[in-house]
Amino acid sequence: MLPTTEQALPCVRVCQMLSNLYKDIRLFRFDDKTGQVYILAGDQGGRIMSISKVYSQ
Amino acid sequence: MNQNYEQMSFTELRAYVGENREDIEALRFLMSKRDPNSKGYPMPVTEADMQAQMEIIRRKINGKL
C-alpha cells in the first residue's frame, strides 16, 4: 500500500501547524499495511503531545 | 525485536517507539492506547481552519483543553 495524494495535503498541513507552534516532529510514519499516517510530535523529555492523525484510504 | 508492549507504561512505550522506528507493531500498539472517545478533528482546508486548529493544539499544549 502506498500513500495517496489525498493523504499528502493533510500531512503537510499538520506538519506546518506543528512547526508553527515550535513543536518538534519526533516520528512520521506511513503504515503500509493499514494505510494510516502517524505523527508523533512534542518536546523532548517533558510533557509530550502525541498526535495521531489517521487518514484511511 | 519483540518487546512485551503490554508491560510498558505509556511513557516507556512512547520512548521505545521513538528509539525503535522500524517496530511498526509497537507504534500500532501505542496508538491503540489512545482514548477512543477523544475528539477527532477534520482536515484543515482553509487558512481559517488551520488557525482554528492551531489554537486548539495551543490550548492542549498549555493544558487548557
mmCIF file with all atom_site columns, C-alpha atoms in Angstrom:
data_model
loop_
_atom_site.group_PDB
_atom_site.id
_atom_site.type_symbol
_atom_site.label_atom_id
_atom_site.label_alt_id
_atom_site.label_comp_id
_atom_site.label_asym_id
_atom_site.label_entity_id
_atom_site.label_seq_id
_atom_site.pdbx_PDB_ins_code
_atom_site.Cartn_x
_atom_site.Cartn_y
_atom_site.Cartn_z
_atom_site.occupancy
_atom_site.B_iso_or_equiv
_atom_site.pdbx_formal_charge
_atom_site.auth_seq_id
_atom_site.auth_comp_id
_atom_site.auth_asym_id
_atom_site.auth_atom_id
_atom_site.pdbx_PDB_model_num
ATOM 1   C CA . MET A 1 1  ? 0.000   0.000  0.000  1.00 0.00 ? 1  MET A CA 1
ATOM 2   C CA . LEU A 1 2  ? 1.259   3.435  -0.909 1.00 0.00 ? 2  LEU A CA 1
ATOM 3   C CA . PRO A 1 3  ? 0.303   6.857  0.428  1.00 0.00 ? 3  PRO A CA 1
ATOM 4   C CA . THR A 1 4  ? -2.413  8.595  -1.574 1.00 0.00 ? 4  THR A CA 1
ATOM 5   C CA . THR A 1 5  ? -2.330  12.136 -2.829 1.00 0.00 ? 5  THR A CA 1
ATOM 6   C CA . GLU A 1 6  ? -5.351  12.769 -0.576 1.00 0.00 ? 6  GLU A CA 1
ATOM 7   C CA . GLN A 1 7  ? -3.146  11.992 2.409  1.00 0.00 ? 7  GLN A CA 1
ATOM 8   C CA . ALA A 1 8  ? -0.375  14.298 1.293  1.00 0.00 ? 8  ALA A CA 1
ATOM 9   C CA . LEU A 1 9  ? -2.086  17.635 1.829  1.00 0.00 ? 9  LEU A CA 1
ATOM 10  C CA . PRO A 1 10 ? -3.312  16.898 5.367  1.00 0.00 ? 10 PRO A CA 1
ATOM 11  C CA . CYS A 1 11 ? 0.170   15.689 6.268  1.00 0.00 ? 11 CYS A CA 1
ATOM 12  C CA . VAL A 1 12 ? 1.697   18.922 5.043  1.00 0.00 ? 12 VAL A CA 1
ATOM 13  C CA . ARG A 1 13 ? -0.901  20.981 6.898  1.00 0.00 ? 13 ARG A CA 1
ATOM 14  C CA . VAL A 1 14 ? -0.482  19.100 10.169 1.00 0.00 ? 14 VAL A CA 1
ATOM 15  C CA . CYS A 1 15 ? 3.314   19.319 9.941  1.00 0.00 ? 15 CYS A CA 1
ATOM 16  C CA . GLN A 1 16 ? 3.003   23.030 9.143  1.00 0.00 ? 16 GLN A CA 1
ATOM 17  C CA . MET A 1 17 ? 0.781   23.580 12.183 1.00 0.00 ? 17 MET A CA 1
ATOM 18  C CA . LEU A 1 18 ? 3.227   21.764 14.442 1.00 0.00 ? 18 LEU A CA 1
ATOM 19  C CA . SER A 1 19 ? 6.120   23.743 13.042 1.00 0.00 ? 19 SER A CA 1
ATOM 20  C CA . ASN A 1 20 ? 4.225   26.998 13.542 1.00 0.00 ? 20 ASN A CA 1
ATOM 21  C CA . LEU A 1 21 ? 3.819   26.023 17.184 1.00 0.00 ? 21 LEU A CA 1
ATOM 22  C CA . TYR A 1 22 ? 7.546   25.217 17.521 1.00 0.00 ? 22 TYR A CA 1
ATOM 23  C CA . LYS A 1 23 ? 6.888   21.521 18.091 1.00 0.00 ? 23 LYS A CA 1
ATOM 24  C CA . ASP A 1 24 ? 9.494   19.002 17.053 1.00 0.00 ? 24 ASP A CA 1
ATOM 25  C CA . ILE A 1 25 ? 8.159   16.233 14.902 1.00 0.00 ? 25 ILE A CA 1
ATOM 26  C CA . ARG A 1 26 ? 9.642   13.157 16.535 1.00 0.00 ? 26 ARG A CA 1
ATOM 27  C CA . LEU A 1 27 ? 8.249   10.499 14.274 1.00 0.00 ? 27 LEU A CA 1
ATOM 28  C CA . PHE A 1 28 ? 6.445   10.428 10.963 1.00 0.00 ? 28 PHE A CA 1
ATOM 29  C CA . ARG A 1 29 ? 5.386   7.048  9.719  1.00 0.00 ? 29 ARG A CA 1
ATOM 30  C CA . PHE A 1 30 ? 3.167   5.701  6.982  1.00 0.00 ? 30 PHE A CA 1
ATOM 31  C CA . ASP A 1 31 ? 1.798   2.284  7.898  1.00 0.00 ? 31 ASP A CA 1
ATOM 32  C CA . ASP A 1 32 ? 1.830   0.440  4.604  1.00 0.00 ? 32 ASP A CA 1
ATOM 33  C CA . LYS A 1 33 ? -0.428  -2.307 5.920  1.00 0.00 ? 33 LYS A CA 1
ATOM 34  C CA . THR A 1 34 ? -3.230  -0.116 7.232  1.00 0.00 ? 34 THR A CA 1
ATOM 35  C CA . GLY A 1 35 ? -2.728  2.972  5.069  1.00 0.00 ? 35 GLY A CA 1
ATOM 36  C CA . GLN A 1 36 ? -2.598  5.214  8.134  1.00 0.00 ? 36 GLN A CA 1
ATOM 37  C CA . VAL A 1 37 ? -0.211  8.024  8.807  1.00 0.00 ? 37 VAL A CA 1
ATOM 38  C CA . TYR A 1 38 ? 1.140   8.509  12.310 1.00 0.00 ? 38 TYR A CA 1
ATOM 39  C CA . ILE A 1 39 ? 2.747   11.696 13.532 1.00 0.00 ? 39 ILE A CA 1
ATOM 40  C CA . LEU A 1 40 ? 4.278   11.980 16.978 1.00 0.00 ? 40 LEU A CA 1
ATOM 41  C CA . ALA A 1 41 ? 5.315   15.450 17.983 1.00 0.00 ? 41 ALA A CA 1
ATOM 42  C CA . GLY A 1 42 ? 6.328   17.211 21.131 1.00 0.00 ? 42 GLY A CA 1
ATOM 43  C CA . ASP A 1 43 ? 9.062   18.260 23.434 1.00 0.00 ? 43 ASP A CA 1
ATOM 44  C CA . GLN A 1 44 ? 11.971  16.068 24.330 1.00 0.00 ? 44 GLN A CA 1
ATOM 45  C CA . GLY A 1 45 ? 11.727  14.731 27.824 1.00 0.00 ? 45 GLY A CA 1
ATOM 46  C CA . GLY A 1 46 ? 8.906   16.810 29.193 1.00 0.00 ? 46 GLY A CA 1
ATOM 47  C CA . ARG A 1 47 ? 5.228   16.764 28.524 1.00 0.00 ? 47 ARG A CA 1
ATOM 48  C CA . ILE A 1 48 ? 4.677   15.405 25.079 1.00 0.00 ? 48 ILE A CA 1
ATOM 49  C CA . MET A 1 49 ? 1.762   15.937 22.828 1.00 0.00 ? 49 MET A CA 1
ATOM 50  C CA . SER A 1 50 ? 1.054   12.836 20.837 1.00 0.00 ? 50 SER A CA 1
ATOM 51  C CA . ILE A 1 51 ? -0.790  13.349 17.638 1.00 0.00 ? 51 ILE A CA 1
ATOM 52  C CA . SER A 1 52 ? -2.145  10.531 15.617 1.00 0.00 ? 52 SER A CA 1
ATOM 53  C CA . LYS A 1 53 ? -3.705  11.872 12.515 1.00 0.00 ? 53 LYS A CA 1
ATOM 54  C CA . VAL A 1 54 ? -5.325  8.986  10.771 1.00 0.00 ? 54 VAL A CA 1
ATOM 55  C CA . TYR A 1 55 ? -6.275  9.205  7.143  1.00 0.00 ? 55 TYR A CA 1
ATOM 56  C CA . SER A 1 56 ? -7.669  5.959  5.883  1.00 0.00 ? 56 SER A CA 1
ATOM 57  C CA . GLN A 1 57 ? -7.682  5.285  2.221  1.00 0.00 ? 57 GLN A CA 1
ATOM 58  C CA . MET B 2 1  ? 12.799  -7.436 18.419 1.00 0.00 ? 1  MET B CA 1
ATOM 59  C CA . ASN B 2 2  ? 9.570   -8.410 20.052 1.00 0.00 ? 2  ASN B CA 1
ATOM 60  C CA . GLN B 2 3  ? 9.055   -6.476 23.261 1.00 0.00 ? 3  GLN B CA 1
ATOM 61  C CA . ASN B 2 4  ? 6.232   -7.073 25.666 1.00 0.00 ? 4  ASN B CA 1
ATOM 62  C CA . TYR B 2 5  ? 4.423   -3.828 24.995 1.00 0.00 ? 5  TYR B CA 1
ATOM 63  C CA . GLU B 2 6  ? 1.654   -4.571 27.486 1.00 0.00 ? 6  GLU B CA 1
ATOM 64  C CA . GLN B 2 7  ? 4.101   -4.397 30.385 1.00 0.00 ? 7  GLN B CA 1
ATOM 65  C CA . MET B 2 8  ? 5.411   -0.977 29.401 1.00 0.00 ? 8  MET B CA 1
ATOM 66  C CA . SER B 2 9  ? 3.959   2.206  30.792 1.00 0.00 ? 9  SER B CA 1
ATOM 67  C CA . PHE B 2 10 ? 2.639   4.680  28.236 1.00 0.00 ? 10 PHE B CA 1
ATOM 68  C CA . THR B 2 11 ? 5.744   6.829  28.734 1.00 0.00 ? 11 THR B CA 1
ATOM 69  C CA . GLU B 2 12 ? 8.074   3.845  28.315 1.00 0.00 ? 12 GLU B CA 1
ATOM 70  C CA . LEU B 2 13 ? 6.244   2.714  25.221 1.00 0.00 ? 13 LEU B CA 1
ATOM 71  C CA . ARG B 2 14 ? 6.389   6.182  23.700 1.00 0.00 ? 14 ARG B CA 1
ATOM 72  C CA . ALA B 2 15 ? 10.124  6.330  24.362 1.00 0.00 ? 15 ALA B CA 1
ATOM 73  C CA . TYR B 2 16 ? 10.582  2.846  22.914 1.00 0.00 ? 16 TYR B CA 1
ATOM 74  C CA . VAL B 2 17 ? 8.718   3.806  19.757 1.00 0.00 ? 17 VAL B CA 1
ATOM 75  C CA . GLY B 2 18 ? 10.941  6.866  19.401 1.00 0.00 ? 18 GLY B CA 1
ATOM 76  C CA . GLU B 2 19 ? 14.061  4.728  19.608 1.00 0.00 ? 19 GLU B CA 1
ATOM 77  C CA . ASN B 2 20 ? 12.824  1.805  17.518 1.00 0.00 ? 20 ASN B CA 1
ATOM 78  C CA . ARG B 2 21 ? 11.275  3.421  14.498 1.00 0.00 ? 21 ARG B CA 1
ATOM 79  C CA . GLU B 2 22 ? 11.113  0.256  12.452 1.00 0.00 ? 22 GLU B CA 1
ATOM 80  C CA . ASP B 2 23 ? 8.971   -1.513 15.037 1.00 0.00 ? 23 ASP B CA 1
ATOM 81  C CA . ILE B 2 24 ? 5.605   -0.744 13.481 1.00 0.00 ? 24 ILE B CA 1
ATOM 82  C CA . GLU B 2 25 ? 3.840   -3.154 15.840 1.00 0.00 ? 25 GLU B CA 1
ATOM 83  C CA . ALA B 2 26 ? 4.958   -1.045 18.783 1.00 0.00 ? 26 ALA B CA 1
ATOM 84  C CA . LEU B 2 27 ? 3.700   2.105  17.076 1.00 0.00 ? 27 LEU B CA 1
ATOM 85  C CA . ARG B 2 28 ? 0.338   0.490  16.345 1.00 0.00 ? 28 ARG B CA 1
ATOM 86  C CA . PHE B 2 29 ? 0.098   -0.644 19.960 1.00 0.00 ? 29 PHE B CA 1
ATOM 87  C CA . LEU B 2 30 ? 0.946   2.849  21.212 1.00 0.00 ? 30 LEU B CA 1
ATOM 88  C CA . MET B 2 31 ? -1.762  4.332  19.013 1.00 0.00 ? 31 MET B CA 1
ATOM 89  C CA . SER B 2 32 ? -4.251  1.723  20.206 1.00 0.00 ? 32 SER B CA 1
ATOM 90  C CA . LYS B 2 33 ? -3.799  3.085  23.737 1.00 0.00 ? 33 LYS B CA 1
ATOM 91  C CA . ARG B 2 34 ? -5.314  6.403  22.796 1.00 0.00 ? 34 ARG B CA 1
ATOM 92  C CA . ASP B 2 35 ? -8.662  7.269  24.306 1.00 0.00 ? 35 ASP B CA 1
ATOM 93  C CA . PRO B 2 36 ? -11.241 6.044  21.774 1.00 0.00 ? 36 PRO B CA 1
ATOM 94  C CA . ASN B 2 37 ? -13.580 8.784  22.965 1.00 0.00 ? 37 ASN B CA 1
ATOM 95  C CA . SER B 2 38 ? -11.097 11.566 22.332 1.00 0.00 ? 38 SER B CA 1
ATOM 96  C CA . LYS B 2 39 ? -12.339 14.179 19.948 1.00 0.00 ? 39 LYS B CA 1
ATOM 97  C CA . GLY B 2 40 ? -11.170 13.976 16.377 1.00 0.00 ? 40 GLY B CA 1
ATOM 98  C CA . TYR B 2 41 ? -10.630 16.982 14.177 1.00 0.00 ? 41 TYR B CA 1
ATOM 99  C CA . PRO B 2 42 ? -11.184 17.131 10.438 1.00 0.00 ? 42 PRO B CA 1
ATOM 100 C CA . MET B 2 43 ? -8.517  18.058 7.962  1.00 0.00 ? 43 MET B CA 1
ATOM 101 C CA . PRO B 2 44 ? -7.988  21.814 7.937  1.00 0.00 ? 44 PRO B CA 1
ATOM 102 C CA . VAL B 2 45 ? -8.850  23.046 4.451  1.00 0.00 ? 45 VAL B CA 1
ATOM 103 C CA . THR B 2 46 ? -8.796  26.809 4.665  1.00 0.00 ? 46 THR B CA 1
ATOM 104 C CA . GLU B 2 47 ? -6.354  29.131 6.365  1.00 0.00 ? 47 GLU B CA 1
ATOM 105 C CA . ALA B 2 48 ? -9.085  29.871 8.920  1.00 0.00 ? 48 ALA B CA 1
ATOM 106 C CA . ASP B 2 49 ? -9.385  26.119 9.629  1.00 0.00 ? 49 ASP B CA 1
ATOM 107 C CA . MET B 2 50 ? -5.659  25.937 10.235 1.00 0.00 ? 50 MET B CA 1
ATOM 108 C CA . GLN B 2 51 ? -5.719  28.914 12.570 1.00 0.00 ? 51 GLN B CA 1
ATOM 109 C CA . ALA B 2 52 ? -8.637  27.408 14.493 1.00 0.00 ? 52 ALA B CA 1
ATOM 110 C CA . GLN B 2 53 ? -6.933  24.040 14.850 1.00 0.00 ? 53 GLN B CA 1
ATOM 111 C CA . MET B 2 54 ? -3.637  25.639 15.796 1.00 0.00 ? 54 MET B CA 1
ATOM 112 C CA . GLU B 2 55 ? -5.478  27.413 18.590 1.00 0.00 ? 55 GLU B CA 1
ATOM 113 C CA . ILE B 2 56 ? -6.889  24.052 19.723 1.00 0.00 ? 56 ILE B CA 1
ATOM 114 C CA . ILE B 2 57 ? -3.411  22.487 19.703 1.00 0.00 ? 57 ILE B CA 1
ATOM 115 C CA . ARG B 2 58 ? -2.010  25.524 21.524 1.00 0.00 ? 58 ARG B CA 1
ATOM 116 C CA . ARG B 2 59 ? -4.643  25.131 24.237 1.00 0.00 ? 59 ARG B CA 1
ATOM 117 C CA . LYS B 2 60 ? -3.886  21.426 24.518 1.00 0.00 ? 60 LYS B CA 1
ATOM 118 C CA . ILE B 2 61 ? -0.165  22.155 24.886 1.00 0.00 ? 61 ILE B CA 1
ATOM 119 C CA . ASN B 2 62 ? -0.934  24.636 27.645 1.00 0.00 ? 62 ASN B CA 1
ATOM 120 C CA . GLY B 2 63 ? -3.161  22.123 29.420 1.00 0.00 ? 63 GLY B CA 1
ATOM 121 C CA . LYS B 2 64 ? -6.256  24.248 28.923 1.00 0.00 ? 64 LYS B CA 1
ATOM 122 C CA . LEU B 2 65 ? -8.129  21.681 26.898 1.00 0.00 ? 65 LEU B CA 1
#
